[in-house]
Amino acid sequence: MTARLEHKTALVTGAARGQGAAAARRFVAEGARVVLADVLDEEGKALAAELGDAARYQHLDVSSEDDWAAAVAGMDRLDVLVNNAGVLHFSPLADTKLADYQRVININQVGTFLGMRAAVPLMRTAGGGSIVNLSSVEGLAAAPLLTAYTASKFAIRGMTKVAAVELGQYGIRVNSVHPGMIDTDMIKEAAGGVELDLNRIARRVALRRAGRADEIADLVVFLASDESSYCTGAEFVADGGATATHALNVT
Ligand SMILES: NC(=O)c1ccc[n+]([C@@H]2O[C@H](COP(=O)([O-])OP(=O)(O)OC[C@H]3O[C@@H](n4cnc5c(N)ncnc54)[C@H](O)[C@@H]3O)[C@@H](O)[C@H]2O)c1
């Protein structure tokens, strides 16, 4: 059986840990060459070293135009871009500081825009490509305390569709992924480092548990591969059933 991502070169942002790291691992296992990009240099370099010759680490702050220019300048081709880097910030709307709002928007939303823009010339040269943008269930519906995060994830969902409509003519597909609660460090870190039982918090979703990073990586591999050749501008939800119901659910 041939590997599902053979002959493809991918760049995954936020790949030092969590869902980005899980995607990078699966990409290498499926035959891709992978650039792991992050601001956590030690963790990113260690994972790239562990993954071997098919992987290398690139320091890339996704909110920096210069970092994107440097990252793509070092690449001879790019078939898959996963805009995965992201941050979460909890605060009530009325107490949200402008600096916190802008930090979340700059990383999640501006980072995704800059990434897509940087990828287009290389993908056009390659004759096509796949861009996978990590949105969230917060790109589909609201959650309290998440004004900046929700705004950024709705924006990613929207710009994914614009990019898909513009870039389809070049064979470039663009889709958004909407995970529910996934067991990574992101939520715990945003909650101030406290130990949280995510499975307990997620007990009301249909599957009665939080998701795992490797479960999202499986979906990202599908979208990166030619198996999704007719999918573009679409929303791929992997949330254990969280958005299948609404707040009036009586159970
Ligand atoms: N964990 C969840 O419940 C959940 C749910 C839905 C969507 N998501 C989204 O999935 C993506 C991955 O999150 P995760 O759960 O793996 O969290 P994580 O915190 O484990 O990983 C996020 C990664 O992004 C990196 N990063 C942060 N700022 C960066 C920057 N400026 N430039 C480059 N890299 C940067 C971090 O260093 C980290 O490696 C994010 O976009 C997140 O919003 C997460």
Coordinates of N, CA and C in Angstrom, one line a residue, residues 83-233:
N83 N -2.4 25.5 8.9 CA -2.4 26.7 9.8 C -3.1 26.3 11.1
N84 N -2.2 25.8 12.0 CA -2.7 25.1 13.2 C -2.4 26.0 14.5
A85 N -1.3 26.8 14.4 CA -0.9 27.6 15.6 C -2.0 28.4 16.1
G86 N -2.2 28.4 17.5 CA -3.3 29.2 18.0 C -3.2 29.3 19.5
V87 N -3.8 30.4 20.0 CA -3.8 30.6 21.5 C -5.3 30.9 21.9
L88 N -5.5 30.6 23.2 CA -6.8 30.8 23.8 C -6.7 31.8 24.9
H89 N -7.7 32.6 25.1 CA -7.7 33.6 26.2 C -9.1 33.7 26.8
F90 N -9.2 33.3 28.1 CA -10.5 33.4 28.8 C -10.7 34.8 29.5
S91 N -11.7 35.5 29.2 CA -12.1 36.7 30.0 C -13.5 37.2 29.6
P92 N -14.3 37.7 30.5 CA -15.6 38.2 30.1 C -15.4 39.4 29.2
L93 N -16.3 39.6 28.2 CA -16.2 40.7 27.2 C -15.8 42.0 27.9
A94 N -16.6 42.3 29.0 CA -16.4 43.7 29.6 C -15.1 43.9 30.2
D95 N -14.4 42.8 30.5 CA -13.0 42.9 31.1 C -11.9 42.6 30.2
T96 N -12.2 42.3 28.9 CA -11.1 41.9 28.0 C -10.2 43.1 27.6
K97 N -8.9 43.0 27.9 CA -8.0 44.1 27.6 C -7.7 44.0 26.1
L98 N -7.6 45.2 25.5 CA -7.3 45.3 24.1 C -6.1 44.5 23.7
A99 N -5.0 44.6 24.6 CA -3.8 43.9 24.2 C -4.1 42.3 24.1
D100 N -4.9 41.8 25.0 CA -5.2 40.4 25.0 C -6.0 40.0 23.7
Y101 N -7.0 40.9 23.4 CA -7.8 40.7 22.2 C -6.9 40.7 21.0
Q102 N -6.0 41.7 20.9 CA -5.2 41.8 19.7 C -4.2 40.7 19.6
R103 N -3.7 40.2 20.7 CA -2.7 39.0 20.7 C -3.4 37.8 20.1
V104 N -4.6 37.5 20.5 CA -5.3 36.4 20.0 C -5.6 36.5 18.5
I105 N -6.1 37.7 18.1 CA -6.4 38.0 16.7 C -5.1 37.9 15.9
N106 N -4.0 38.4 16.4 CA -2.8 38.4 15.6 C -2.3 37.0 15.4
I107 N -2.4 36.2 16.4 CA -1.8 34.8 16.2 C -2.8 34.0 15.4
N108 N -4.1 33.9 15.8 CA -5.0 33.0 15.2 C -5.5 33.4 13.8
Q109 N -5.9 34.7 13.8 CA -6.5 35.2 12.5 C -5.5 35.7 11.5
V110 N -4.7 36.7 12.0 CA -3.7 37.3 11.1 C -2.7 36.2 10.7
G111 N -2.3 35.3 11.6 CA -1.4 34.2 11.3 C -1.9 33.3 10.2
T112 N -3.2 33.0 10.2 CA -3.8 32.2 9.2 C -3.8 32.9 7.8
F113 N -4.1 34.2 7.8 CA -4.1 35.0 6.6 C -2.6 35.0 6.0
L114 N -1.7 35.3 6.9 CA -0.3 35.4 6.4 C 0.2 34.1 5.9
G115 N -0.2 33.0 6.5 CA 0.2 31.7 6.1 C -0.3 31.4 4.7
M116 N -1.6 31.6 4.6 CA -2.2 31.3 3.2 C -1.6 32.1 2.2
R117 N -1.4 33.4 2.5 CA -0.8 34.3 1.5 C 0.6 33.9 1.1
A118 N 1.4 33.4 2.1 CA 2.8 33.0 1.8 C 2.8 31.7 1.0
A119 N 1.8 30.9 1.2 CA 1.8 29.6 0.5 C 1.4 29.6 -1.0
V120 N 0.6 30.6 -1.3 CA 0.0 30.6 -2.7 C 1.1 30.5 -3.8
P121 N 2.2 31.3 -3.8 CA 3.1 31.2 -4.9 C 3.7 29.8 -5.1
L122 N 4.1 29.2 -3.9 CA 4.7 27.9 -4.0 C 3.7 26.9 -4.5
M123 N 2.5 27.0 -4.0 CA 1.5 26.0 -4.4 C 1.1 26.1 -5.9
R124 N 1.1 27.4 -6.3 CA 0.8 27.6 -7.8 C 1.9 27.0 -8.6
T125 N 3.2 27.1 -8.2 CA 4.3 26.5 -8.9 C 4.2 25.0 -8.9
A126 N 3.7 24.5 -7.8 CA 3.6 23.0 -7.7 C 2.4 22.5 -8.5
G127 N 1.5 23.4 -8.9 CA 0.4 23.0 -9.7 C -0.9 22.6 -8.8
G128 N -0.8 23.0 -7.6 CA -1.9 22.8 -6.7 C -1.5 22.6 -5.2
G129 N -2.4 22.3 -4.4 CA -2.0 22.1 -3.0 C -3.3 22.0 -2.1
S130 N -3.0 21.8 -0.8 CA -4.1 21.7 0.2 C -3.8 22.6 1.4
I131 N -4.7 23.5 1.7 CA -4.5 24.3 2.9 C -5.6 23.9 3.9
V132 N -5.1 23.6 5.1 CA -6.0 23.2 6.2 C -5.9 24.2 7.3
N133 N -7.0 24.9 7.6 CA -7.0 25.9 8.6 C -7.8 25.4 9.9
L134 N -7.1 25.5 11.0 CA -7.7 25.0 12.3 C -8.6 26.1 12.8
S135 N -9.9 26.0 12.7 CA -10.8 26.8 13.4 C -11.2 26.1 14.7
S136 N -12.5 26.0 15.0 CA -12.9 25.4 16.2 C -14.4 25.3 16.2
V137 N -15.0 24.6 17.2 CA -16.4 24.8 17.4 C -16.7 26.2 17.7
E138 N -15.8 27.0 18.2 CA -16.0 28.4 18.5 C -15.9 29.2 17.1
G139 N -15.7 28.5 16.0 CA -15.9 29.2 14.7 C -17.3 28.9 14.2
L140 N -18.1 28.1 14.9 CA -19.4 27.8 14.5 C -20.5 28.3 15.5
A141 N -20.2 28.4 16.7 CA -21.1 28.9 17.7 C -20.4 29.5 18.9
A142 N -21.1 30.2 19.7 CA -20.5 31.1 20.7 C -20.2 30.3 22.0
A143 N -19.2 30.7 22.7 CA -19.0 30.2 24.1 C -18.6 31.4 25.0
P144 N -19.2 31.5 26.2 CA -18.9 32.7 27.0 C -17.4 32.7 27.3
L145 N -16.9 33.9 27.6 CA -15.5 34.2 28.0 C -14.5 34.1 26.9
L146 N -15.0 34.0 25.7 CA -14.1 33.7 24.5 C -14.4 34.7 23.4
T147 N -14.5 36.0 23.7 CA -14.8 37.0 22.6 C -13.7 37.0 21.5
A148 N -12.4 37.1 22.0 CA -11.4 37.2 21.0 C -11.2 35.9 20.2
Y149 N -11.2 34.8 21.0 CA -11.0 33.5 20.4 C -12.1 33.2 19.4
T150 N -13.3 33.4 19.8 CA -14.5 33.2 18.9 C -14.4 34.0 17.6
A151 N -14.1 35.3 17.8 CA -14.0 36.2 16.7 C -12.9 35.7 15.7
S152 N -11.8 35.3 16.3 CA -10.7 34.8 15.4 C -11.1 33.5 14.7
K153 N -11.8 32.6 15.3 CA -12.1 31.3 14.7 C -13.3 31.5 13.7
F154 N -14.2 32.4 13.9 CA -15.2 32.7 12.9 C -14.5 33.3 11.7
A155 N -13.5 34.2 11.9 CA -12.8 34.8 10.8 C -12.0 33.7 10.0
I156 N -11.5 32.8 10.6 CA -10.7 31.7 9.9 C -11.7 30.9 9.0
R157 N -12.9 30.6 9.6 CA -13.9 29.9 8.8 C -14.3 30.7 7.6
G158 N -14.4 32.0 7.7 CA -14.8 32.9 6.6 C -13.7 33.0 5.6
M159 N -12.5 33.2 6.0 CA -11.4 33.4 5.0 C -11.1 32.1 4.3
T160 N -11.3 31.0 5.0 CA -11.1 29.7 4.3 C -12.0 29.7 3.0
K161 N -13.2 30.1 3.2 CA -14.1 30.0 2.0 C -13.7 31.0 0.9
V162 N -13.3 32.2 1.3 CA -12.8 33.2 0.2 C -11.6 32.6 -0.5
A163 N -10.7 32.0 0.3 CA -9.5 31.4 -0.3 C -9.9 30.3 -1.3
A164 N -10.8 29.5 -0.8 CA -11.2 28.3 -1.6 C -11.8 28.8 -3.0
V165 N -12.6 29.8 -2.9 CA -13.3 30.3 -4.1 C -12.2 30.9 -5.1
E166 N -11.3 31.6 -4.5 CA -10.2 32.3 -5.3 C -9.2 31.3 -5.9
L167 N -8.9 30.3 -5.1 CA -7.7 29.5 -5.4 C -8.0 28.1 -6.1
G168 N -9.3 27.8 -6.2 CA -9.7 26.6 -6.8 C -9.2 26.4 -8.2
Q169 N -9.2 27.6 -8.9 CA -8.7 27.6 -10.3 C -7.3 27.1 -10.5
Y170 N -6.5 27.2 -9.4 CA -5.1 26.8 -9.4 C -4.9 25.4 -8.8
G171 N -6.0 24.7 -8.5 CA -5.9 23.4 -8.0 C -5.6 23.4 -6.5
I172 N -5.7 24.6 -5.9 CA -5.5 24.7 -4.4 C -6.8 24.6 -3.7
R173 N -6.9 23.6 -2.8 CA -8.1 23.4 -2.0 C -7.8 24.0 -0.6
V174 N -8.9 24.5 0.0 CA -8.8 25.2 1.3 C -10.0 24.8 2.2
N175 N -9.7 24.2 3.3 CA -10.8 23.7 4.2 C -10.6 24.1 5.6
S176 N -11.6 24.2 6.4 CA -11.5 24.5 7.8 C -11.8 23.3 8.6
V177 N -11.1 23.1 9.7 CA -11.3 22.0 10.7 C -11.9 22.6 12.0
H178 N -12.9 22.0 12.5 CA -13.6 22.5 13.7 C -13.6 21.5 14.9
P179 N -12.5 21.4 15.6 CA -12.4 20.4 16.7 C -13.3 20.9 17.9
G180 N -13.8 20.0 18.6 CA -14.4 20.3 19.9 C -13.3 20.4 21.0
M181 N -13.7 20.0 22.2 CA -12.6 20.0 23.3 C -11.6 18.9 23.1
I182 N -10.4 19.3 22.9 CA -9.3 18.3 22.6 C -8.3 18.4 23.8
D183 N -7.9 17.2 24.2 CA -7.0 17.1 25.4 C -5.5 17.5 25.0
T184 N -5.3 18.8 25.0 CA -3.9 19.3 24.8 C -3.6 20.3 26.0
D185 N -2.5 21.0 25.9 CA -2.1 22.0 27.0 C -2.9 23.3 26.8
M186 N -3.5 23.5 25.7 CA -4.0 24.9 25.4 C -5.0 25.4 26.4
I187 N -6.0 24.5 26.7 CA -7.1 25.0 27.7 C -6.5 25.1 29.1
K188 N -5.7 24.2 29.5 CA -5.1 24.2 30.8 C -4.2 25.5 31.0
E189 N -3.4 25.8 29.9 CA -2.5 26.9 29.9 C -3.4 28.2 30.0
A190 N -4.4 28.3 29.2 CA -5.3 29.5 29.3 C -6.0 29.7 30.6
A191 N -6.2 28.5 31.3 CA -6.9 28.6 32.6 C -5.9 28.9 33.7
G192 N -4.6 29.2 33.3 CA -3.7 29.6 34.3 C -2.9 28.4 34.9
G193 N -2.8 27.3 34.1 CA -2.0 26.2 34.5 C -2.6 25.2 35.5
V194 N -3.9 25.5 35.9 CA -4.6 24.5 36.8 C -4.8 23.2 36.1
E195 N -4.8 22.1 36.9 CA -5.1 20.8 36.3 C -6.7 20.7 36.1
L196 N -7.0 20.5 34.9 CA -8.5 20.4 34.5 C -8.8 19.0 34.1
D197 N -9.9 18.4 34.5 CA -10.4 17.2 34.0 C -11.2 17.4 32.7
L198 N -10.6 17.4 31.6 CA -11.3 17.8 30.3 C -12.4 16.8 30.0
N199 N -12.2 15.5 30.4 CA -13.3 14.5 30.1 C -14.5 14.8 30.9
R200 N -14.3 15.3 32.1 CA -15.5 15.7 33.0 C -16.2 16.9 32.3
I201 N -15.4 17.9 31.9 CA -16.1 19.0 31.3 C -16.8 18.6 30.0
A202 N -16.3 17.7 29.3 CA -16.9 17.3 28.0 C -17.9 16.2 28.1
R203 N -18.3 15.9 29.4 CA -19.2 14.7 29.6 C -20.6 14.9 28.9
R204 N -21.0 16.1 28.6 CA -22.3 16.3 28.0 C -22.4 16.2 26.5
V205 N -21.2 16.0 25.8 CA -21.3 15.8 24.4 C -21.7 14.4 24.1
A206 N -22.1 14.1 22.9 CA -22.7 12.8 22.6 C -21.7 11.7 22.9
L207 N -20.4 11.9 22.6 CA -19.5 10.8 22.8 C -18.9 10.8 24.2
R208 N -19.4 11.7 25.1 CA -19.2 11.7 26.5 C -17.7 11.8 26.9
R209 N -16.9 12.4 26.1 CA -15.5 12.6 26.5 C -14.8 13.7 25.6
A210 N -13.6 14.1 26.0 CA -12.9 15.0 25.2 C -12.2 14.2 24.1
G211 N -11.8 15.0 23.0 CA -11.1 14.3 21.9 C -9.6 14.3 22.1
R212 N -8.9 13.4 21.3 CA -7.5 13.3 21.4 C -6.8 14.0 20.2
A213 N -5.6 14.5 20.3 CA -4.9 15.1 19.2 C -4.8 14.2 18.0
D214 N -4.6 12.9 18.2 CA -4.4 12.0 17.1 C -5.7 11.9 16.3
E215 N -6.9 12.1 17.0 CA -8.2 12.0 16.3 C -8.3 13.1 15.3
I216 N -7.8 14.3 15.6 CA -7.9 15.4 14.7 C -6.8 15.2 13.6
A217 N -5.7 14.7 14.0 CA -4.6 14.5 13.0 C -5.1 13.5 11.9
D218 N -6.0 12.6 12.2 CA -6.5 11.7 11.2 C -7.3 12.5 10.1
L219 N -8.1 13.4 10.6 CA -8.9 14.3 9.7 C -8.0 15.2 8.9
V220 N -6.9 15.7 9.5 CA -6.0 16.6 8.8 C -5.3 15.8 7.7
V221 N -4.9 14.6 8.0 CA -4.3 13.7 6.9 C -5.2 13.6 5.7
F222 N -6.5 13.3 6.0 CA -7.4 13.1 4.9 C -7.5 14.4 4.1
L223 N -7.6 15.6 4.7 CA -7.7 16.8 4.0 C -6.4 17.2 3.2
A224 N -5.3 16.7 3.8 CA -4.0 17.0 3.1 C -3.8 16.1 1.9
S225 N -4.4 14.9 2.0 CA -4.2 13.9 0.9 C -5.1 14.1 -0.3
D226 N -4.8 13.3 -1.3 CA -5.6 13.4 -2.5 C -7.0 12.7 -2.3
E227 N -7.1 12.0 -1.2 CA -8.4 11.4 -0.9 C -9.6 12.4 -0.8
S228 N -9.2 13.7 -0.5 CA -10.2 14.8 -0.3 C -10.2 15.7 -1.6
S229 N -9.9 15.1 -2.8 CA -9.6 15.9 -4.0 C -10.8 16.8 -4.4
Y230 N -12.1 16.4 -4.0 CA -13.2 17.2 -4.4 C -13.7 18.1 -3.2
C231 N -13.0 18.2 -2.1 CA -13.4 19.0 -1.0 C -12.7 20.3 -0.9
T232 N -13.4 21.4 -1.0 CA -12.8 22.7 -0.8 C -13.9 23.7 -0.3
G233 N -13.4 24.6 0.5 CA -14.3 25.6 1.1 C -15.3 25.0 2.1

